[in-house]
Amino acid sequence: MEKIFECVDLCKTFQKGRKRIEAVKNASFSIGKGEIISLVGESGSGKSTLANLMLRFLKPTGGEAFLDGKKIEDYRKKEYWKKVQAIFQDPFSSFNDFFSVKKILERAIKISSYPSPDPEERIREAVEAVNIRYEEICDKKPFELSGGQKQRLMIARIYLIKPELLIADEPTSMIDAVLRAGILELLLKLRGTTIMLITHDLALAYYISDRMLIMQNGRIVEEGEPQKILEAPEHPYTKKLIEDVPKLSEEWL
Amino acid sequence: MNLKKRAGALNKKLLIGAIIFFVILIVSFAYPPFSKRDPLEMEGMMFEPPSSLYPLGTDNFGRDVLTELIFGTKTSITIGFIAGSIATLIGTTIGVFAGYCGGNTDNILNTITNIFLVIPPILILIVISVSIQSRSILIMSLILGITSWPWTARAIRAQAQSLRNREHIKMAKLNGESLAEIIAFEVLPYLASYIVMAFILQVSTGILNEAAMSMLGLGPTDTVSLGTMLEWALLFESARIGAWWAFIPPGLAITMITFSLYLANSGMDEIVNPRLRGVV
Ligand SMILES: Nc1ncnc2c1ncn2[C@@H]1O[C@H](COP(=O)(O)OP(=O)(O)O)[C@@H](O)[C@H]1O
Ligand SMILES: [Mg+2]
């Protein structure tokens, strides 16, 4: 499989006064084109830090990362963000409350590699694609929307930009359980875009991904296809994670 | 129910503060152009008690206290307003960049802020004032403004820091927006209410500092302000003589203005800050 992204010994150490926090330690992995890869680990294991490194919000303290074989620092940031985009977890701070939905999506279109003669038509299509009626929300401000609607709009934004790689950092962890399936379904409609799904939910990762990375204390401790990870986990931490999902081990194994 | 009642009470604070302030503002700005009296003209005898000719008596120079009071209030509010604007502008700029950018930018700006915070402002004021021969309203305002911004910078920095990790800011970055765009559209709107509140407090600080400076003999030189009225009342021992009309009116005016501004500010604070309202 053709690689779209690769990390080699990526490290990030935070210095807080005299305390050193090694949030990411020598992360090495690659992502294939079109793949859905998940990054699973408990809260605090360094998943978001790794995502921030991949998104160039943070500079690594060691190691390198490549997009399409080119070092990520060698892209101009705007060029990079055309290709690599993200969805975050907190629907309550995800949009600027002072702009209307229409304005927010217009601003997102600016970075898209696909200029269009009729931006509003494209925004309408993207919004309808996430099952929201455009007229209903186009003039609303984010604080007037529900968490689920905002999370859908986040995905509409991705439909507009059509990145090559999408990093979704716990996209469903802060919304109602009943809405999760719908959101995930919309994410999966992005087939064609490579997705890295970050989650602490092993069951979810198992369902959705082609390959899984297990992260513990800043280190990627295991990697493999979901079936293999669940049936024959090698690392003790992976085994512990599986045991912590009782339903999963009873019903599906 | 209870919440609604509270909101009503809050609005009352802001409302009363705003009404008192605007009444003072309107009287002191609308009256002077029509006044037949010059506040600096020495019409009567020293410390004449209130009469029909001098409703609030005369001061040590025989000037009409009521006319002085109205003109002086105008001067003091003007100084407070300009000084407050300067302080808010500097403080907000430094606070936003320090808080939002973090890292080395923050270290440098924060060090500068701390240096200004630990030097007593009155010291800087005295040094600047004595080295300038004549002090106009504008010079006074400038001096007061550039010495009182640090705590605004402090307050705004803390607020900007709390915004840094909000996701819409990451989104804006991912849209390829520039630092200027992010600060203008993603940061400042969220800080607007804090900036307004800081401004209100800075105006009242400016008015108080003008009075303090004037009482040290470092006030504006070519005009009458509430501070210079107190200065002369102090120098000519009006309190010992029993000429209460020379110091009570300007003292009361300063108190009323700052009180109304603090009241308005605290009302706003409770509206903006839900924790103070007991909602969260
Ligand atoms: N900006 C930062 N400064 C200092 N420490 C940080 C920072 N960001 C994250 N960390 C620390 O790095 C570790 C990993 O955090 P994070 O990547 O958010 O984990 P996760 O997303 O898996 O919950 C945590 O111990 C966290 O406290
Ligand atoms: Mg996280």
XYZ file of C-alpha atoms and ligand atoms in Angstrom:
561
model
C 0.000 0.000 0.000
C 1.190 3.462 -0.866
C 2.185 5.495 2.198
C 0.628 8.899 2.699
C 2.130 9.718 6.074
C 5.074 8.482 8.047
C 6.598 9.287 11.425
C 10.098 8.290 12.418
C 11.031 8.469 16.099
C 8.779 11.456 16.694
C 9.228 12.879 20.203
C 7.680 15.686 22.183
C 8.877 16.710 25.612
C 7.191 19.520 27.504
C 9.262 21.473 29.949
C 7.156 22.802 32.800
C 9.497 24.584 35.163
C 11.805 21.838 36.385
C 9.384 19.084 35.385
C 9.838 17.297 32.069
C 6.829 15.616 30.553
C 7.642 13.183 27.786
C 4.263 13.235 26.100
C 5.328 11.402 22.926
C 8.282 9.027 22.915
C 9.802 7.785 19.667
C 6.587 7.327 17.755
C 7.231 5.508 14.485
C 4.423 4.389 12.217
C 3.081 4.933 8.771
C -0.378 5.441 7.336
C -1.403 3.997 3.998
C -3.422 5.923 1.452
C -7.162 5.475 2.002
C -6.663 3.657 5.240
C -8.617 4.177 8.434
C -6.147 3.881 11.227
C -7.026 4.337 14.859
C -4.900 5.486 17.728
C -6.130 4.036 20.988
C -4.972 4.828 24.494
C -6.155 6.027 27.855
C -6.572 9.699 28.602
C -3.147 11.297 29.101
C -1.300 8.753 26.992
C -0.200 11.430 24.508
C -2.690 10.958 21.675
C -3.631 14.616 21.302
C -0.004 15.669 21.527
C 0.828 13.298 18.678
C -2.102 14.740 16.709
C -0.854 18.276 17.366
C 2.579 17.295 16.091
C 1.072 15.795 12.957
C -1.015 18.950 12.456
C 2.040 21.179 12.979
C 0.473 22.942 15.949
C 3.507 21.800 17.918
C 7.148 21.379 16.909
C 8.607 17.968 17.683
C 11.573 17.828 20.056
C 12.933 14.895 18.078
C 12.330 12.755 15.027
C 10.732 13.475 11.707
C 7.433 13.226 9.910
C 6.681 12.968 6.208
C 3.608 13.645 4.119
C 3.728 12.058 0.675
C 7.429 11.455 1.224
C 8.212 15.105 1.912
C 9.165 16.416 5.350
C 6.183 18.158 6.856
C 8.175 21.293 7.759
C 9.084 21.672 4.106
C 5.492 22.431 3.157
C 4.231 25.969 3.549
C 1.700 25.805 6.367
C -1.205 26.765 4.129
C -0.240 24.092 1.608
C 0.060 21.573 4.404
C -3.355 22.353 5.849
C -4.941 21.952 2.462
C -3.871 18.338 2.667
C -4.083 17.607 6.388
C -7.152 18.597 8.373
C -8.697 17.808 11.729
C -11.862 17.387 13.726
C -11.771 17.889 17.470
C -13.729 16.646 20.392
C -15.325 19.628 22.038
C -18.368 20.819 20.091
C -18.782 23.739 22.490
C -15.651 25.582 21.532
C -15.252 24.279 18.009
C -16.777 27.252 16.205
C -16.493 30.998 16.575
C -19.756 32.062 18.219
C -19.637 35.485 16.608
C -20.011 34.191 13.041
C -22.978 32.605 11.328
C -22.697 29.042 10.096
C -22.590 30.309 6.536
C -19.715 32.675 7.314
C -17.818 29.949 9.153
C -18.020 27.607 6.203
C -17.114 30.382 3.780
C -13.932 30.900 5.746
C -13.152 27.202 5.524
C -13.578 27.191 1.753
C -10.654 29.628 1.483
C -8.145 26.874 2.164
C -9.791 24.301 -0.063
C -7.836 23.194 -3.101
C -11.064 23.068 -5.061
C -12.110 26.605 -5.904
C -15.676 26.868 -6.990
C -17.662 29.414 -8.993
C -20.572 29.181 -6.592
C -19.305 28.830 -3.016
C -22.757 29.045 -1.474
C -23.991 26.125 -3.555
C -21.029 24.083 -2.397
C -21.643 24.991 1.217
C -25.273 23.991 0.803
C -24.262 20.622 -0.629
C -21.816 19.983 2.194
C -24.357 20.900 4.857
C -27.085 18.760 3.288
C -24.580 15.936 3.026
C -24.405 15.825 6.806
C -28.202 15.670 6.971
C -28.890 19.223 8.064
C -31.269 21.510 6.177
C -29.178 24.416 4.967
C -31.889 27.086 5.294
C -32.518 26.014 8.850
C -29.050 26.820 10.108
C -27.223 29.025 7.629
C -27.890 32.231 9.543
C -27.653 30.729 12.998
C -24.713 31.262 15.318
C -22.953 28.215 16.761
C -24.293 28.809 20.281
C -27.798 28.270 18.908
C -26.912 24.771 17.685
C -26.805 21.458 19.513
C -23.564 19.574 20.125
C -24.543 16.969 17.557
C -25.302 19.586 14.912
C -21.963 21.257 15.506
C -20.134 17.976 15.191
C -21.931 17.383 11.877
C -20.923 20.824 10.675
C -17.347 19.999 11.543
C -17.654 17.117 9.114
C -19.347 19.342 6.536
C -16.285 21.550 6.790
C -14.123 18.552 5.939
C -16.354 17.705 2.961
C -15.679 21.231 1.723
C -11.933 21.103 2.126
C -11.473 17.500 0.952
C -8.114 16.935 2.644
C -5.928 13.939 1.919
C -5.535 13.074 5.568
C -8.054 13.712 8.324
C -7.095 13.493 11.971
C -10.191 13.056 14.121
C -9.324 13.535 17.782
C -12.058 11.896 19.856
C -14.780 13.215 17.556
C -17.591 11.498 19.426
C -16.430 11.456 23.009
C -18.325 14.567 24.054
C -21.667 13.959 22.419
C -24.640 11.823 23.406
C -24.207 8.119 22.830
C -27.313 7.972 20.647
C -25.809 10.473 18.209
C -22.444 8.764 17.918
C -23.335 6.209 15.284
C -24.706 8.937 13.026
C -21.548 11.008 13.313
C -19.323 8.023 12.640
C -21.369 7.047 9.630
C -20.809 10.514 8.212
C -17.101 10.202 8.869
C -16.981 6.930 7.032
C -18.674 8.506 4.035
C -15.342 10.244 3.602
C -13.899 7.040 2.171
C -11.141 8.141 -0.099
C -9.819 10.467 2.536
C -7.346 8.764 4.777
C -8.529 8.943 8.382
C -6.679 8.719 11.630
C -9.245 8.216 14.358
C -8.077 8.978 17.857
C -10.137 7.415 20.582
C -9.985 5.891 24.044
C -12.770 3.534 22.992
C -11.289 0.210 21.955
C -14.608 -1.167 20.759
C -15.162 1.782 18.476
C -11.678 1.450 17.019
C -12.242 -2.243 16.461
C -15.429 -1.598 14.532
C -14.163 1.115 12.302
C -10.515 0.807 11.561
C -8.343 -1.096 9.143
C -5.434 -0.935 11.526
C -4.903 0.057 15.145
C -2.111 1.693 17.088
C -2.104 1.248 20.846
C -0.496 4.041 22.835
C 0.620 3.983 26.445
C 2.536 6.690 28.305
C 3.648 8.371 25.115
C 4.802 5.183 23.448
C 3.147 3.213 20.691
C 3.259 -0.235 22.221
C 1.388 -2.307 19.674
C 0.228 -2.098 16.117
C -1.854 -4.347 13.906
C -5.170 -5.212 12.353
C -8.139 -5.059 14.749
C -8.793 -8.776 14.518
C -5.218 -9.582 15.435
C -5.055 -7.020 18.217
C -8.178 -8.344 19.844
C -7.535 -12.023 19.374
C -3.825 -12.133 19.990
C -2.678 -9.033 21.854
C 1.043 -9.107 22.506
C 1.591 -6.223 24.869
C 0.333 -6.472 28.472
C -1.197 -2.999 28.173
C -3.281 -4.047 25.183
C -4.478 -7.079 27.140
C -5.467 -4.827 30.007
C -7.356 -2.498 27.663
C -9.262 -5.470 26.252
C -10.121 -6.744 29.709
C -11.475 -3.314 30.536
C -14.108 -3.773 27.834
C -16.033 -6.707 29.312
C -18.838 -6.682 26.790
C -16.446 -6.834 23.923
C -14.564 -9.843 25.216
C -17.749 -11.747 26.057
C -19.802 -11.086 23.002
C -17.391 -10.885 20.159
C -14.581 -13.183 21.045
C -37.613 32.474 38.716
C -34.827 33.137 41.141
C -32.470 33.576 38.221
C -34.680 36.164 36.628
C -34.818 38.080 39.881
C -31.042 38.033 40.092
C -30.688 39.251 36.535
C -33.017 42.133 37.405
C -30.875 43.039 40.401
C -27.753 42.911 38.255
C -29.171 45.173 35.662
C -30.032 47.514 38.496
C -26.387 47.798 39.517
C -25.281 48.521 35.994
C -28.266 50.776 35.395
C -27.815 52.910 38.527
C -24.084 53.248 37.901
C -24.647 54.225 34.287
C -27.412 56.726 35.146
C -25.350 58.490 37.818
C -22.346 58.654 35.521
C -24.248 59.907 32.491
C -26.062 62.599 34.482
C -22.693 63.893 35.725
C -21.247 63.560 32.232
C -24.080 65.425 30.522
C -24.193 68.262 33.060
C -20.424 68.785 33.017
C -20.160 68.723 29.213
C -23.393 70.497 28.262
C -23.153 73.380 30.693
C -19.699 74.934 30.043
C -20.367 76.215 26.480
C -23.362 78.188 27.794
C -21.756 79.378 30.981
C -21.488 83.134 31.384
C -18.887 82.621 34.078
C -15.202 81.847 33.664
C -14.117 79.289 36.259
C -10.735 80.971 36.597
C -12.054 84.482 37.167
C -11.553 85.828 40.658
C -14.924 87.479 41.237
C -15.491 87.545 44.959
C -13.631 87.517 48.244
C -11.724 84.568 49.640
C -13.909 81.728 50.950
C -17.283 83.481 50.773
C -19.958 81.073 52.062
C -22.746 79.925 49.739
C -25.140 82.694 48.712
C -27.561 83.402 45.895
C -24.685 84.909 43.882
C -22.294 82.020 44.667
C -24.491 78.911 45.203
C -21.488 76.933 46.471
C -19.484 79.862 47.787
C -16.068 80.960 46.581
C -12.634 79.398 46.884
C -9.390 80.849 48.190
C -9.024 83.024 45.087
C -12.622 84.205 45.254
C -13.640 82.061 42.300
C -17.173 80.662 42.022
C -16.980 77.062 43.294
C -20.044 75.833 41.371
C -18.629 76.998 38.037
C -15.258 75.500 38.960
C -16.941 72.276 39.965
C -18.692 71.847 36.627
C -15.656 72.826 34.535
C -13.383 70.772 36.794
C -15.581 67.703 36.441
C -15.378 68.073 32.685
C -11.573 68.281 32.855
C -11.301 65.323 35.210
C -13.594 63.129 33.126
C -11.719 64.114 29.966
C -8.383 63.212 31.545
C -9.827 59.966 32.894
C -11.260 59.111 29.495
C -8.080 59.780 27.500
C -5.824 58.184 30.116
C -8.177 55.211 30.303
C -8.173 54.813 26.512
C -4.380 54.900 26.336
C -3.983 52.463 29.219
C -6.597 50.120 27.784
C -5.045 50.218 24.327
C -1.525 49.463 25.579
C -2.694 46.967 28.190
C -4.956 45.096 25.781
C -2.332 44.903 23.040
C 0.346 43.602 25.380
C -2.058 41.316 27.240
C -3.501 39.753 24.078
C -0.133 39.057 22.468
C 1.381 37.738 25.697
C -1.596 35.553 26.517
C -2.328 34.277 23.047
C 1.208 33.800 21.698
C 2.686 32.380 24.902
C 6.276 31.127 24.882
C 9.037 33.697 24.511
C 6.684 36.488 23.445
C 4.861 35.974 26.720
C 8.086 35.840 28.737
C 9.323 39.137 27.343
C 6.011 40.991 27.543
C 5.291 39.618 30.978
C 8.674 40.742 32.265
C 8.044 44.251 30.968
C 4.592 44.250 32.586
C 6.014 43.065 35.891
C 8.693 45.750 35.879
C 6.019 48.398 35.401
C 3.882 46.754 38.074
C 6.549 46.826 40.792
C 7.667 50.411 40.187
C 5.181 52.554 42.095
C 3.342 54.482 39.368
C 3.343 57.627 41.499
C 7.149 57.580 41.288
C 7.124 57.487 37.493
C 4.428 60.140 37.497
C 6.488 62.453 39.679
C 9.647 61.949 37.626
C 7.865 62.607 34.346
C 5.853 65.503 35.708
C 8.706 67.474 37.190
C 10.666 67.154 33.974
C 7.846 68.698 31.964
C 7.303 72.417 32.420
C 3.662 72.940 31.562
C 1.156 70.169 31.889
C -1.855 70.380 29.615
C -4.861 68.076 29.849
C -3.385 65.963 27.069
C 0.047 65.663 28.687
C -1.570 64.751 32.011
C -3.666 62.082 30.333
C -0.668 60.711 28.499
C 1.386 60.493 31.679
C -1.438 58.784 33.562
C -2.236 56.447 30.670
C 1.260 55.145 30.112
C 1.738 54.385 33.787
C -1.483 52.535 34.527
C -1.727 49.916 31.761
C 0.091 47.012 33.509
C -2.827 45.611 35.450
C -5.031 45.732 32.364
C -2.328 43.777 30.553
C -2.344 41.296 33.429
C -6.092 40.792 33.379
C -6.371 40.545 29.594
C -3.381 38.191 29.417
C -5.085 35.756 31.773
C -8.263 35.835 29.690
C -6.379 35.433 26.413
C -4.511 32.444 27.836
C -7.772 30.743 28.632
C -8.847 31.152 25.007
C -5.676 29.712 23.535
C -6.756 26.123 23.498
C -10.275 26.717 22.300
C -10.907 24.666 19.249
C -12.227 27.428 17.010
C -8.755 28.950 17.174
C -7.241 25.696 15.939
C -9.905 25.676 13.233
C -8.942 29.183 12.165
C -5.309 28.096 11.928
C -6.350 25.119 9.853
C -8.190 27.584 7.597
C -4.812 29.179 6.991
C -5.700 32.417 8.728
C -2.941 34.818 9.764
C -2.059 35.809 13.314
C -3.713 39.208 12.764
C -6.932 37.609 11.528
C -6.998 35.166 14.407
C -6.485 37.903 16.979
C -9.055 40.186 15.365
C -11.797 37.618 14.751
C -11.193 34.719 17.112
C -9.650 36.327 20.196
C -10.764 39.951 20.572
C -14.536 39.360 20.249
C -14.355 36.932 23.151
C -12.457 39.515 25.211
C -14.660 42.485 24.356
C -16.626 42.525 27.591
C -13.440 42.259 29.654
C -11.870 45.076 27.677
C -14.887 47.302 28.286
C -14.769 46.533 31.988
C -11.045 47.189 32.162
C -11.645 50.473 30.358
C -14.301 51.574 32.852
C -11.957 50.883 35.740
C -9.101 52.643 33.962
C -11.222 55.764 33.503
C -11.929 55.876 37.201
C -8.279 55.145 38.020
C -7.312 58.031 35.738
C -9.656 60.388 37.591
C -8.360 59.297 40.996
C -4.725 59.544 39.888
C -5.318 63.004 38.473
C -6.602 64.058 41.893
C -3.664 62.435 43.672
C -1.164 64.083 41.340
C -2.829 67.459 41.665
C -2.783 67.278 45.437
C 0.974 66.768 45.174
C 1.084 69.937 43.095
C 1.661 68.030 39.858
C -1.723 68.528 38.275
C -2.659 70.248 35.020
C -1.306 73.786 34.972
C -3.593 75.736 32.686
C -7.039 74.668 33.763
C -9.246 73.719 36.667
C -9.864 70.070 37.550
C -11.389 68.348 40.554
C -7.821 67.575 41.621
C -6.598 71.171 41.428
C -9.675 72.313 43.386
C -8.717 69.923 46.170
C -5.103 71.035 45.891
C -5.950 74.703 46.568
C -8.449 73.792 49.270
C -5.673 71.824 50.958
C -3.021 74.533 50.551
C -5.266 77.236 51.998
C -6.387 75.027 54.882
C -10.061 75.343 54.024
C -10.930 72.511 56.418
C -9.343 74.294 59.416
C -11.025 77.551 58.454
C -14.371 75.780 58.125
C -14.827 76.550 54.414
C -16.382 73.118 53.739
C -17.742 74.306 50.389
C -14.206 74.453 49.006
C -13.383 70.764 49.446
C -16.629 68.845 49.901
C -18.065 69.488 46.381
C -14.965 68.309 44.441
C -14.430 65.441 46.883
C -18.044 64.374 46.503
C -17.851 64.693 42.697
C -14.806 62.389 42.539
C -16.508 59.935 44.872
C -19.728 59.946 42.856
C -17.954 59.470 39.537
C -15.724 56.632 40.686
C -18.549 55.043 42.651
C -20.839 55.058 39.623
C -18.105 53.568 37.439
C -17.295 50.827 39.948
C -20.986 50.052 40.287
C -21.435 49.788 36.533
C -18.309 47.651 36.293
C -19.374 45.267 39.003
C -22.826 44.937 37.430
C -21.211 44.075 34.110
C -18.822 41.665 35.758
C -21.721 39.715 37.202
C -23.485 39.597 33.864
C -20.385 38.428 32.003
C -19.092 36.114 34.688
C -21.771 33.519 35.412
C -19.923 32.189 38.425
C -20.459 35.453 40.308
C -24.143 35.130 39.537
C -24.234 31.723 41.133
C -25.487 30.089 37.940
C -22.589 27.701 37.468
N 1.037 22.116 26.294
C 1.392 21.191 27.219
N 2.266 21.525 28.185
C 2.634 20.611 29.109
N 2.183 19.362 29.169
C 1.306 18.964 28.246
C 0.851 19.861 27.221
N -0.023 19.197 26.428
C -0.122 17.956 26.936
N 0.679 17.799 28.019
C 0.855 16.572 28.823
O 1.189 15.527 27.952
C 0.542 14.320 28.344
C -0.273 13.779 27.199
O -1.399 14.606 26.990
P -2.385 14.421 25.752
O -1.580 14.348 24.528
O -3.406 15.480 25.830
O -3.038 13.009 26.068
P -4.390 12.364 25.493
O -4.851 13.140 24.318
O -4.008 10.966 25.160
O -5.372 12.376 26.611
C -0.275 14.642 29.569
O 0.466 14.265 30.710
C -0.423 16.128 29.503
O -0.523 16.664 30.790
Mg -6.779 14.082 23.975
